Short mmCIF file of C-alpha atoms in Angstrom, two decimals:
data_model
loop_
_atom_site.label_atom_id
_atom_site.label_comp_id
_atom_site.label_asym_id
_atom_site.label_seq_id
_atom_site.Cartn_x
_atom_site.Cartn_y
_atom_site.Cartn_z
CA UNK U 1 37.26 61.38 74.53
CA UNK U 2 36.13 64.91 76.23
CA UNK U 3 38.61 66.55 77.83
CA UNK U 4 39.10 68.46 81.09
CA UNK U 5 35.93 70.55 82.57
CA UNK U 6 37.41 73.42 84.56
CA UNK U 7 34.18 75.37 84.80
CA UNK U 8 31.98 72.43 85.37
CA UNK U 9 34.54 71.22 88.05
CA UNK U 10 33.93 74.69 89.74
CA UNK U 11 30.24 74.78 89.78
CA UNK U 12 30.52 71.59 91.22
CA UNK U 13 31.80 72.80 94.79
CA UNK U 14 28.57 74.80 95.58
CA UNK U 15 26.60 72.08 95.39
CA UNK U 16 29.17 70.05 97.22
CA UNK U 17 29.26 72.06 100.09
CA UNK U 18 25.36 71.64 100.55
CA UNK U 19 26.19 68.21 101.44
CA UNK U 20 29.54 68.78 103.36
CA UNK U 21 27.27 69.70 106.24
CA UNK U 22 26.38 66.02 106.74
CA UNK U 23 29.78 64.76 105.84
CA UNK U 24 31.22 66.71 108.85
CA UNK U 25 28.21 66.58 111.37
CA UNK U 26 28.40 62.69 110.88
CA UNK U 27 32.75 62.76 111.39
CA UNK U 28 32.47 65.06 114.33
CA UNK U 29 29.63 62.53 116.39
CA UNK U 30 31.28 59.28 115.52
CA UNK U 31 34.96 61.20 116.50
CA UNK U 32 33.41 62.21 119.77
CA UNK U 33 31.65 58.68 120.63
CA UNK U 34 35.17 57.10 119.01
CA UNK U 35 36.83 58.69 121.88
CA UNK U 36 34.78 58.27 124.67
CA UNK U 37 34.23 54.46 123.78
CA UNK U 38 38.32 53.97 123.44
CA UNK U 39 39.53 55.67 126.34
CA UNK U 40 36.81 53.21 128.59
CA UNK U 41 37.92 50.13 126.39
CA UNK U 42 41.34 51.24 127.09
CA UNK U 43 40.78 51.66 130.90
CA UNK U 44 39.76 48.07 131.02
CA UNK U 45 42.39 46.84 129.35
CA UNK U 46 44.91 48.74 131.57
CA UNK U 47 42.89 47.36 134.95
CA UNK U 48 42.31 44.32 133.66
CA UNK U 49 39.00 44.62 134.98
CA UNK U 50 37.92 40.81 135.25
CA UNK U 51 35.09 39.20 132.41
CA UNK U 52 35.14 42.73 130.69
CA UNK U 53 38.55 42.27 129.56
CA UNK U 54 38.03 39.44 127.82
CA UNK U 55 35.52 40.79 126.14
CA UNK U 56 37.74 44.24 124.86
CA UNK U 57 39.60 42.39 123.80
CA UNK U 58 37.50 40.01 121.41
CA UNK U 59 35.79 43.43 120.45
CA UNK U 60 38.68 45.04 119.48
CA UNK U 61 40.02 42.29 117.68
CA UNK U 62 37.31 41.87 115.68
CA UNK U 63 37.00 45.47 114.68
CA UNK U 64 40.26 45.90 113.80
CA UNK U 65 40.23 42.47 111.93
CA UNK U 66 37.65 42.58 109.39
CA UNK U 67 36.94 46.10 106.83
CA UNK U 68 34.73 48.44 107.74
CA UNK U 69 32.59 48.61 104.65
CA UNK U 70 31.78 44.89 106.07
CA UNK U 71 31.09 46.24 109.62
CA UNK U 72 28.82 48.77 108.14
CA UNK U 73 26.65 46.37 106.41
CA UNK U 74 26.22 44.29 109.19
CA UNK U 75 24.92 46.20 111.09
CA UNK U 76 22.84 48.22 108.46
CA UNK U 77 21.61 45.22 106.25
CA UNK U 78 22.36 42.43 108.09
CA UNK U 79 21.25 42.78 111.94
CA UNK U 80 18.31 44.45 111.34
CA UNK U 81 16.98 41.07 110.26
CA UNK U 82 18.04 39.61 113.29
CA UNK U 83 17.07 42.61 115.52
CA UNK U 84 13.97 43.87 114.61
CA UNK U 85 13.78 46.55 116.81
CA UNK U 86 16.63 48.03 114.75
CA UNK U 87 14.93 48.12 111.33
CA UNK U 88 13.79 52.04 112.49
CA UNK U 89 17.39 52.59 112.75
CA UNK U 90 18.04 55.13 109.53
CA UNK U 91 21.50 55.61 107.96
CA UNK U 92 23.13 58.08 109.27
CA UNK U 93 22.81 56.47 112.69
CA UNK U 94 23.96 53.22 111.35
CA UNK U 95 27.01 54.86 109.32
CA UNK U 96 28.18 56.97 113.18
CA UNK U 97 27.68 53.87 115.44
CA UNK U 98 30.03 51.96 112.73
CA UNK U 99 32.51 54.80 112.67
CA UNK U 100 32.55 54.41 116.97
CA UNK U 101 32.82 51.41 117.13
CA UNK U 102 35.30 50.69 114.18
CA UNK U 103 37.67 53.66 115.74
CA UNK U 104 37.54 53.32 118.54
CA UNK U 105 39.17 49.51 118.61
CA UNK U 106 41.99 51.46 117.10
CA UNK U 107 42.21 54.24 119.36
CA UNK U 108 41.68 52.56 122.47
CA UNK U 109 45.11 50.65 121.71
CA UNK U 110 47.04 53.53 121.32
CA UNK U 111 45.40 55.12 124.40
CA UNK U 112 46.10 52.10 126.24
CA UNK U 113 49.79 51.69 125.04
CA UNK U 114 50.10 55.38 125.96
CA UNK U 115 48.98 54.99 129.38
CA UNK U 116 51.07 51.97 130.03
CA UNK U 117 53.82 53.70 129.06
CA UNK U 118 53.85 56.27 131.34
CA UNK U 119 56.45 55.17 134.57
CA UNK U 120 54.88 53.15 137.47
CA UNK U 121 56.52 55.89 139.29
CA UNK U 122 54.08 58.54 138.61
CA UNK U 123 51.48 56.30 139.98
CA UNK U 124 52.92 55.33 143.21
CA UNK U 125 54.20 59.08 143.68
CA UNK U 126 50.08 59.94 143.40
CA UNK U 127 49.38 56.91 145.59
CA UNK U 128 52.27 57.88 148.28
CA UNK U 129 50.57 61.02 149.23
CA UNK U 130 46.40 59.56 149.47
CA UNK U 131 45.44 59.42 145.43
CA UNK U 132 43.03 57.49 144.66
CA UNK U 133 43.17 55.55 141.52
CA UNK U 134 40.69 57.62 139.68
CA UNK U 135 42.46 60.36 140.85
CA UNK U 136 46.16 59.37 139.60
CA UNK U 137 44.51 58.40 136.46
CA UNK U 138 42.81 61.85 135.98
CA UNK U 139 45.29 64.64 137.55
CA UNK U 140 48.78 62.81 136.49
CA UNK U 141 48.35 59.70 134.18
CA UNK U 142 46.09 60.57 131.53
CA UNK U 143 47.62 63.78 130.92
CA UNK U 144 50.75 62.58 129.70
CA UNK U 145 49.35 59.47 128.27
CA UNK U 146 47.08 62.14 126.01
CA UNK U 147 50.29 63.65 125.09
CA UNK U 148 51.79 60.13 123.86
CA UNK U 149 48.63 59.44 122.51
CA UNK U 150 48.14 62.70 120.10
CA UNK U 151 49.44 62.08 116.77
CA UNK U 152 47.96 58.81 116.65
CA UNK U 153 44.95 59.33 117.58
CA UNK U 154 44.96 62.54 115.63
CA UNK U 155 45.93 60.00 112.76
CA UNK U 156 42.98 57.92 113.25
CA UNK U 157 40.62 61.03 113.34
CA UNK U 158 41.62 61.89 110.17
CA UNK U 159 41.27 58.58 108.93
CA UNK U 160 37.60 58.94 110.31
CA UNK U 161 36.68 61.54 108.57
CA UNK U 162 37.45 60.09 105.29
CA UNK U 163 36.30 57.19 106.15
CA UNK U 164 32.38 58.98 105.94
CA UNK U 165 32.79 58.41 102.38
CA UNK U 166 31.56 54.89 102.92
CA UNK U 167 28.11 56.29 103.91
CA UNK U 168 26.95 56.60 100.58
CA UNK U 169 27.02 52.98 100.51
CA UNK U 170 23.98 53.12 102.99
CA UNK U 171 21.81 55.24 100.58
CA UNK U 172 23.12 58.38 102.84
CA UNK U 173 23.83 61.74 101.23
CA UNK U 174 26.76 63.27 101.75
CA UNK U 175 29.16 64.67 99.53
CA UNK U 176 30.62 61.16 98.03
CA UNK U 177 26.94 60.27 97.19
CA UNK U 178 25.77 63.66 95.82
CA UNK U 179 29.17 63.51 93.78
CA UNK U 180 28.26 59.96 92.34
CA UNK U 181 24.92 61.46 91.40
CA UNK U 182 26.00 64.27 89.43
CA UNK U 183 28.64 62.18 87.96
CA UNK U 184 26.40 59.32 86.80
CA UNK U 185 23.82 61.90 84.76
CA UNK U 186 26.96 64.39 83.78
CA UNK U 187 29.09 61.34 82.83
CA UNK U 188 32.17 63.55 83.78
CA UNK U 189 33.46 61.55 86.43
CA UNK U 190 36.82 63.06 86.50
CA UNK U 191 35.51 66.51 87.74
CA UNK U 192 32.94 64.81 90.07
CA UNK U 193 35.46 62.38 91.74
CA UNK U 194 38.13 65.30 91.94
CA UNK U 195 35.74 67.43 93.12
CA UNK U 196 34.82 65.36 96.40
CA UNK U 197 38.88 64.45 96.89
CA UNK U 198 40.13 68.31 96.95
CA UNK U 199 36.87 68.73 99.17
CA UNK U 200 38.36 65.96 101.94
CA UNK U 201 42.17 66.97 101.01
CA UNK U 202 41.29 71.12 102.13
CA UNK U 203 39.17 69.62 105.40
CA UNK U 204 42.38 66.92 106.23
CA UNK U 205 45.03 69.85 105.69
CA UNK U 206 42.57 72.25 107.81
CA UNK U 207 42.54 69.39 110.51
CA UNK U 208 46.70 68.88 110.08
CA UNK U 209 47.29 72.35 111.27
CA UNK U 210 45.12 72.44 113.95
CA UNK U 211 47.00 69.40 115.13
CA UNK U 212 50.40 70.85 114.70
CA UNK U 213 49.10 73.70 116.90
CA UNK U 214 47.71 71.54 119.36
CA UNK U 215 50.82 69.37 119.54
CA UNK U 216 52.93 72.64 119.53
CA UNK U 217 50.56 73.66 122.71
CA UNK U 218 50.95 70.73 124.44
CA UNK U 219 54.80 69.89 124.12
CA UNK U 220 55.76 73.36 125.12
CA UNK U 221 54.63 72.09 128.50
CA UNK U 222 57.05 70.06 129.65
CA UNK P 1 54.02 58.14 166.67
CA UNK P 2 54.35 55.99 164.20
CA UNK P 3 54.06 52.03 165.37
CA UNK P 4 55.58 49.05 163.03
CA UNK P 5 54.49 45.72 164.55
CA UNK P 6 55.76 42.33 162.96
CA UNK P 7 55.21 43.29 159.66
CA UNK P 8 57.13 40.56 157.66
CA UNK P 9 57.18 40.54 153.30
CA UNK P 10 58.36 38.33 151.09
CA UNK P 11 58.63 38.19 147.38
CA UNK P 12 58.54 35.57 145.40
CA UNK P 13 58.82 33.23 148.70
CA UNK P 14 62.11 34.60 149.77
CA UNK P 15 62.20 36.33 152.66
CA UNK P 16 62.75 40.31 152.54
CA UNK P 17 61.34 41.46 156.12
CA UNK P 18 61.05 39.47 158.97
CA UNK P 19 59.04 40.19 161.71
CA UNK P 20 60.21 43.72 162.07
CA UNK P 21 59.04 46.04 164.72
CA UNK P 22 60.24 49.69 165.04
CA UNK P 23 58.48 52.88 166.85
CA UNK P 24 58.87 56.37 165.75
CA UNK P 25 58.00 59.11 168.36
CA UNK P 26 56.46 62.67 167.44
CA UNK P 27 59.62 64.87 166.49
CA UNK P 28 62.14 62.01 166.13
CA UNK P 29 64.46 61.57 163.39
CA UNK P 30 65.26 57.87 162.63
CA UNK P 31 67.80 57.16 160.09
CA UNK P 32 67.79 53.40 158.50
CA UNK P 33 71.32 52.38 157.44
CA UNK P 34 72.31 48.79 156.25
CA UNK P 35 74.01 46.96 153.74
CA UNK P 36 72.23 46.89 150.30
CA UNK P 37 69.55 44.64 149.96
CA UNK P 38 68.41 44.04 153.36
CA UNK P 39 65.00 45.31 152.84
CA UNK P 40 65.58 48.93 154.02
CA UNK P 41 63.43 50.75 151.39
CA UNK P 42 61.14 47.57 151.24
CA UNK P 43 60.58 48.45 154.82
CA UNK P 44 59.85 51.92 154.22
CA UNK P 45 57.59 50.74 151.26
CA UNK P 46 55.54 48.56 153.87
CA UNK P 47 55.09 51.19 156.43
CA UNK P 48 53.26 53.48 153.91
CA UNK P 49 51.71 50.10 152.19
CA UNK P 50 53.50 50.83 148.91
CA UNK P 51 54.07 47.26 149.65
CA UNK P 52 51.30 46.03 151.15
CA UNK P 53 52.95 43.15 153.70
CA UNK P 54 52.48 39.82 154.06
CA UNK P 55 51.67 40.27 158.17
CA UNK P 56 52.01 42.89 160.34
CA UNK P 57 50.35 46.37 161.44
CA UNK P 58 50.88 49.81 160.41
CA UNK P 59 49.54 52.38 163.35
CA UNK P 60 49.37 56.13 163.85
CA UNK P 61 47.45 58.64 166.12
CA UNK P 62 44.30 56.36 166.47
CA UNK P 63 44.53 54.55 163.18
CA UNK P 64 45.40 51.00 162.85
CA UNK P 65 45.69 48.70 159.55
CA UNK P 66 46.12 45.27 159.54
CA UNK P 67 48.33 43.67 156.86
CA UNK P 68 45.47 41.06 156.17
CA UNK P 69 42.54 43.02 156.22
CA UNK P 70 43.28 46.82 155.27
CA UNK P 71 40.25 49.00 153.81
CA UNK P 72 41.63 51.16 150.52
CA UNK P 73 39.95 54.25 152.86
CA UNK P 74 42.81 53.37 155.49
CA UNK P 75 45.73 52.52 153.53
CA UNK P 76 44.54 56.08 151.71
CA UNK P 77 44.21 57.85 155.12
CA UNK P 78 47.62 56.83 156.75
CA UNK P 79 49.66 57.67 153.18
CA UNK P 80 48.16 61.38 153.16
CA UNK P 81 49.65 61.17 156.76
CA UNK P 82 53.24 59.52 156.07
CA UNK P 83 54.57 61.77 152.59
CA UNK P 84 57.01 59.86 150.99
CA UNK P 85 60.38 61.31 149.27
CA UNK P 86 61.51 59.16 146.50
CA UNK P 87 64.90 58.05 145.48
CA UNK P 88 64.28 59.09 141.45
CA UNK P 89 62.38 62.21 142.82
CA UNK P 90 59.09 61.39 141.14
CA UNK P 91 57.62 64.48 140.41
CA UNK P 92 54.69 64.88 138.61
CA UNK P 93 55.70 65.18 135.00
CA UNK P 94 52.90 66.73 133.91
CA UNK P 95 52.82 69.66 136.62
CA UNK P 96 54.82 72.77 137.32
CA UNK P 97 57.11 72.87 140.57
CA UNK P 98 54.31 74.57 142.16
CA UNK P 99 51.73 72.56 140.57
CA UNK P 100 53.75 69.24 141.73
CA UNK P 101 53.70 70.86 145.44
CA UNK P 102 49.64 72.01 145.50
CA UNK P 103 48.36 68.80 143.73
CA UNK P 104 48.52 66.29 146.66
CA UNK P 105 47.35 69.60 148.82
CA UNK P 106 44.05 70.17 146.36
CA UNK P 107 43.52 66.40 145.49
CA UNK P 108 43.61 64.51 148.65
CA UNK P 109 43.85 67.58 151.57
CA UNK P 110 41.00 69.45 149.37
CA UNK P 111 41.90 72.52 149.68
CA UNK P 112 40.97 75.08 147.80
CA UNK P 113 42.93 75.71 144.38
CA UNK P 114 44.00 79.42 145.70
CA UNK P 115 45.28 78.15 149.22
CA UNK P 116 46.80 75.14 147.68
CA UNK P 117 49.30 77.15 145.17
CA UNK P 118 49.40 80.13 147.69
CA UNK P 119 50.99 77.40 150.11
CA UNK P 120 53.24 75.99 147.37
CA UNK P 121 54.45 79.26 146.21
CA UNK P 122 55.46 79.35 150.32
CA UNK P 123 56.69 76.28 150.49
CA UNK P 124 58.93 77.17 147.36
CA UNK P 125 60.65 80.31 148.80
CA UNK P 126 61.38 78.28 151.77
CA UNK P 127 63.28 75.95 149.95
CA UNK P 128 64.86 78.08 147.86
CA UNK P 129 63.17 77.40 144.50
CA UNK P 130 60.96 80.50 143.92
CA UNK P 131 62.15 81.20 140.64
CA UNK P 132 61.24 77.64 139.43
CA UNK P 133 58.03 77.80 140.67
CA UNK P 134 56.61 77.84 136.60
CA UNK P 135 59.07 75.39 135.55
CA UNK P 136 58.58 71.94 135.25
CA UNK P 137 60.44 68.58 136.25
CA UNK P 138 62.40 68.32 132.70
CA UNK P 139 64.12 71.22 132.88
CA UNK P 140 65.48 71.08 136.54
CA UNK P 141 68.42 69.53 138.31
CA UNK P 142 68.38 66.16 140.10
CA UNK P 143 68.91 68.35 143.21
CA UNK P 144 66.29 70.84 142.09
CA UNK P 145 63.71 68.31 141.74
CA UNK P 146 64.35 66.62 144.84
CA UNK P 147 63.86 69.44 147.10
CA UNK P 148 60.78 69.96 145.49
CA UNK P 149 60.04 66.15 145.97
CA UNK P 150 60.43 67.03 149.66
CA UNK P 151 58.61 70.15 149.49
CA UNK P 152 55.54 68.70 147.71
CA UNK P 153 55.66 66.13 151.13
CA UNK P 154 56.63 69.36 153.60
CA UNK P 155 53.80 70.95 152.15
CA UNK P 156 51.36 68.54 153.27
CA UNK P 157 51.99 69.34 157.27
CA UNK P 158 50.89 65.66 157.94
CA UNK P 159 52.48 63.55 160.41
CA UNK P 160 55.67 62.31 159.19
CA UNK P 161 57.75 62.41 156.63
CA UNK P 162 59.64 59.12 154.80
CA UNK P 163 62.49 59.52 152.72
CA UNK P 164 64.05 56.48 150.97
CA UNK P 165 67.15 57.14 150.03
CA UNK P 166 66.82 60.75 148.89
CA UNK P 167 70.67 61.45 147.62
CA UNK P 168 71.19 58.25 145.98
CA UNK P 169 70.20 58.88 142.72
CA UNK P 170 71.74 62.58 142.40
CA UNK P 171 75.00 63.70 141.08
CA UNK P 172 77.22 64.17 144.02
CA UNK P 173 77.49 68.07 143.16
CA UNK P 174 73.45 68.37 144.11
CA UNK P 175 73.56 65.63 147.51
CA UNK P 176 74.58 69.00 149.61
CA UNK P 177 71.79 71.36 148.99
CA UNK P 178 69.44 67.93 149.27
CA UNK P 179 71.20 67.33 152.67
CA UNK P 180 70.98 70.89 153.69
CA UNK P 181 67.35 71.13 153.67
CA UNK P 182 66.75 67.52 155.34
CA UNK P 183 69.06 69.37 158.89
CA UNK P 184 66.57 72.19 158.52
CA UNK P 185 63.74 69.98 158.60
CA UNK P 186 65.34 68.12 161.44
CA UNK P 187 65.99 71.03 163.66
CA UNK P 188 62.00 71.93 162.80
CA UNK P 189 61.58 68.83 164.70
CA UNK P 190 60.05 67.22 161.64
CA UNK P 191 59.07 63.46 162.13
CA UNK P 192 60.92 61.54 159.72
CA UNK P 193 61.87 57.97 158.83
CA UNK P 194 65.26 58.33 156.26
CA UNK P 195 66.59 55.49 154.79
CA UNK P 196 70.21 56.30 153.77
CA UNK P 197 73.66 55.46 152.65
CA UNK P 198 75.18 58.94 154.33
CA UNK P 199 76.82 57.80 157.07
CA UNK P 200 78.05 60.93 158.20
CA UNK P 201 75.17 62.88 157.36
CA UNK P 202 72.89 59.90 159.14
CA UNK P 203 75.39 60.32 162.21
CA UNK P 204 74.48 64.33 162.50
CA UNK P 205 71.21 64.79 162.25
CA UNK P 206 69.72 61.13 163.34
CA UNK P 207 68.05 61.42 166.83
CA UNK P 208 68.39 57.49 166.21
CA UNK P 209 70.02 54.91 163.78
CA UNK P 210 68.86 51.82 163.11
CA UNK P 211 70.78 48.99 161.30
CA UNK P 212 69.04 46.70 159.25
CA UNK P 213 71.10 43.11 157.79
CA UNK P 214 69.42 40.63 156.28
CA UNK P 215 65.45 41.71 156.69
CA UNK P 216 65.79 42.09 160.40
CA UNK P 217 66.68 45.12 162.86
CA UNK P 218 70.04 44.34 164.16
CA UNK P 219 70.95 47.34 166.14
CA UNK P 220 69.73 50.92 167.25
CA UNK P 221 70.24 53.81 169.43
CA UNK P 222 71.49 56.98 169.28
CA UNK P 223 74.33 58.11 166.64
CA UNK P 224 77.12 58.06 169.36
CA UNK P 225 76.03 54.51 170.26
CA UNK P 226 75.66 53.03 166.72
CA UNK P 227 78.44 54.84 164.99
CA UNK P 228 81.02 55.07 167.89
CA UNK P 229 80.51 51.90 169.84
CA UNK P 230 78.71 49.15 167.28
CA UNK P 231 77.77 45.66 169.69
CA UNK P 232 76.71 43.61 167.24
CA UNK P 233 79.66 41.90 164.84
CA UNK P 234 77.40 42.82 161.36
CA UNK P 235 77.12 46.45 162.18
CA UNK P 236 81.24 46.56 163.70
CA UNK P 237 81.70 45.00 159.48
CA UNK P 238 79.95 47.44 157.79
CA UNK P 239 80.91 50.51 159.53
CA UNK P 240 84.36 49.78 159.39
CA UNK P 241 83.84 50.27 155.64
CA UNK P 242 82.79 53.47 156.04
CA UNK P 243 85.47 54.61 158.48
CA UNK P 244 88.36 53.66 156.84
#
């Protein structure tokens, strides 16, 4: 039995941080794609736009109903058998179209519930004086909804960005992969393992504040 | 002018409105009194197709829309020209006082964004409110809040202005200053359609009163006619309650 490593622990984090580069680059995509993708899944939901409804909601229930290690080898392993055209497709593509889609089943219900939850009267006191829909939606609706919506989806963010971890099970490199590397030929696995969760815990409590703040920001408002 | 032809509604196949018909001139105040539940705000609701009726047309200055067949363009058109007041004051929760008062100015009237909030800031000191110009809904009075609701539809300058019921949700220490404002507007001449449980107040500053029972128009004419000589037995009823 060896015991604790402090110094190789520490040299551990500059070669980390090579690889953190990827880590966020791939979190900060997928969160921007999550978004988009849930607040238009959300929108149809809320309009019950006819066909496409029925089809958000078969989407999201599948994405929130099965794990998204699963999701992610479907569509890295499994549909490029089906699709060929997708065989180019490399991993880190794969591993931020899984994140998307994955989040933003969960997002666009809270955006949705958010929105709905807003008072039919601050629609019909847009529509009373010539709004159009987009218009309500944009200039009064959203931007309370948003406000609902904030810790949740800041929540699921979060949970997005640790959620990149599951890369490395596509070949990809990122910190979780590069930590199982140096793990398997140092056999300290402690350290290496450690290493990557302080890594994620210092980006999640960087990310916490900045959502405090923005929260902060926003409920001084009104 | 504002012309209400036949426009009947009914929800949930009970009658509401039937078949009413009702003309507003330029500069005429017409207050809407009635016992509750007679369709009075549903009426209101119609004219500015918050409701969009069963049958019936809507027409002012030139533009015309059909119950059956309205384009989104028209029904979009004649609300940016009829401003409603709300009973629960509906401000934007989201927006400033002055932000609640330019956003129907920059949105729909597309105005710029440094005429719209110069005209709000106006529109503000005119009512009274230009020290709550930054603040926002949630930290105003019920009477507060509903001047501002009529400000944001003063601000607008279009053709007329509906109210439906605009004291009944406030606490009665914040009905006066609501009141107040409503006579100024109505000395300005202001078009307006008010539906109202203020008898007296409906009796001063009405050019006409109308009484609705039971989804129809039962009487109207001037205050002095309505108030001090009723015809019709359901109008004698309820007035009496008032004037006891």
């Amino acid at each position: 039995m060896s015991s604790f490593d402090f110094n190789y622990l520490a040299g551990l984090f500059p070669i980390l941080f090579r690889y953190l580069g990827i880590t966020l680059q791939m979190a900060a995509m997928a969160s921007v794609i999550a978004l988009a993708l849930a607040l238009v899944l959300a929108l149809i939901r809320v309009f019950k736009l006819p066909l496409a409804n029925s089809f958000v909601v078969v989407f999201i229930s599948f994405f929130r109903g099965t794990p998204l290690l699963v999701q992610l080898f479907i569509l890295y392993y499994g549909l490029p058998q089906l699709i060929p055209a997708l065989i180019g497709l490399d991993a880190f593509s794969a591993a931020v179209i899984g994140l998307s889609l994955h989040f933003s089943a969960y997002m666009a219900e809270s955006l949705r519930a958010a929105i709905q939850a807003v008072p039919r009267s601050q629609w019909e006191a847009s529509y009373a004086f010539g709004m159009t829909r987009i218009q309500a939606l944009r200039r009064i609706v959203l931007p309370q909804a948003v406000r609902t919506a904030l810790p949740s989806l800041m929540n699921y963010l979060i949970d997005l960005l640790k959620s990149t971890s599951l890369a490395f099970t596509l070949g990809l490199a990122e910190i979780m992969a590069k930590a199982q590397m140096e793990a398997s030929s140092s056999f300290k696995f402690f350290e290496s393992y450690l290493a990557v969760a302080l890594i994620y815990w210092g980006i999640v409590l960087i990310s916490t504040h900045l959502q405090s703040k923005l929260e902060a920001h926003l409920s001084k408002a009104y | 002018m504002i012309t209400v032809s036949n426009i009947s509604k009914s929800f949930d196949g009970q009658s509401i409105l039937n078949n009413i018909s009702l003309q507003v001139n330029t500069g005429e105040v017409v207050a809407i009194i009635g016992p509750s539940g007679t369709g009075k705000s549903t009426l209101l609701r119609c004219i500015s197709f918050l409701e969009t009726p069963d049958s019936g047309q809507i027409a002012i200055n030139g533009l015309s829309i059909d119950a059956k067949q309205n384009h989104d363009n028209d029904v979009r058109e004649l609300r940016k020209q009829l401003p409603f007041v709300f009973q629960n004051y509906a401000l934007y929760a989201n927006l400033s006082a002055v932000q609640n008062i330019a956003e129907p100015l920059k949105t729909v009237w597309k105005q710029s964004r440094e005429q719209a909030e110069q005209t709000a800031l106006q529109v503000l000191s005119d009512i009274g409110l230009a020290d709550k110009a930054q603040h926002y809904p949630s930290q105003l009075s019920g009477g507060q809040q509903q001047r501002i609701g009529i400000g944001r539809a003063m601000a607008t300058q279009a053709q007329a202005i509906l109210m439906d019921e605009p004291t009944s949700a406030l606490d009665p220490e914040w009905v006066g200053e609501v009141l107040t404002l409503i006579k100024r507007l109505a000395e300005q001449k202001q078009t307006m359609i008010i539906v109202t449980h203020e008898m007296a107040f409906a009796r001063e500053v009405a050019d006409r009163v109308v009484f609705m029972s039971d989804g129809g128009i039962v009487e109207q004419g001037s205050p002095e006619q309505v108030f001090g000589s009723p015809k019709d037995p359901r109008t004698q009823r309820f007035l009496a309650r008032f004037t006891r």
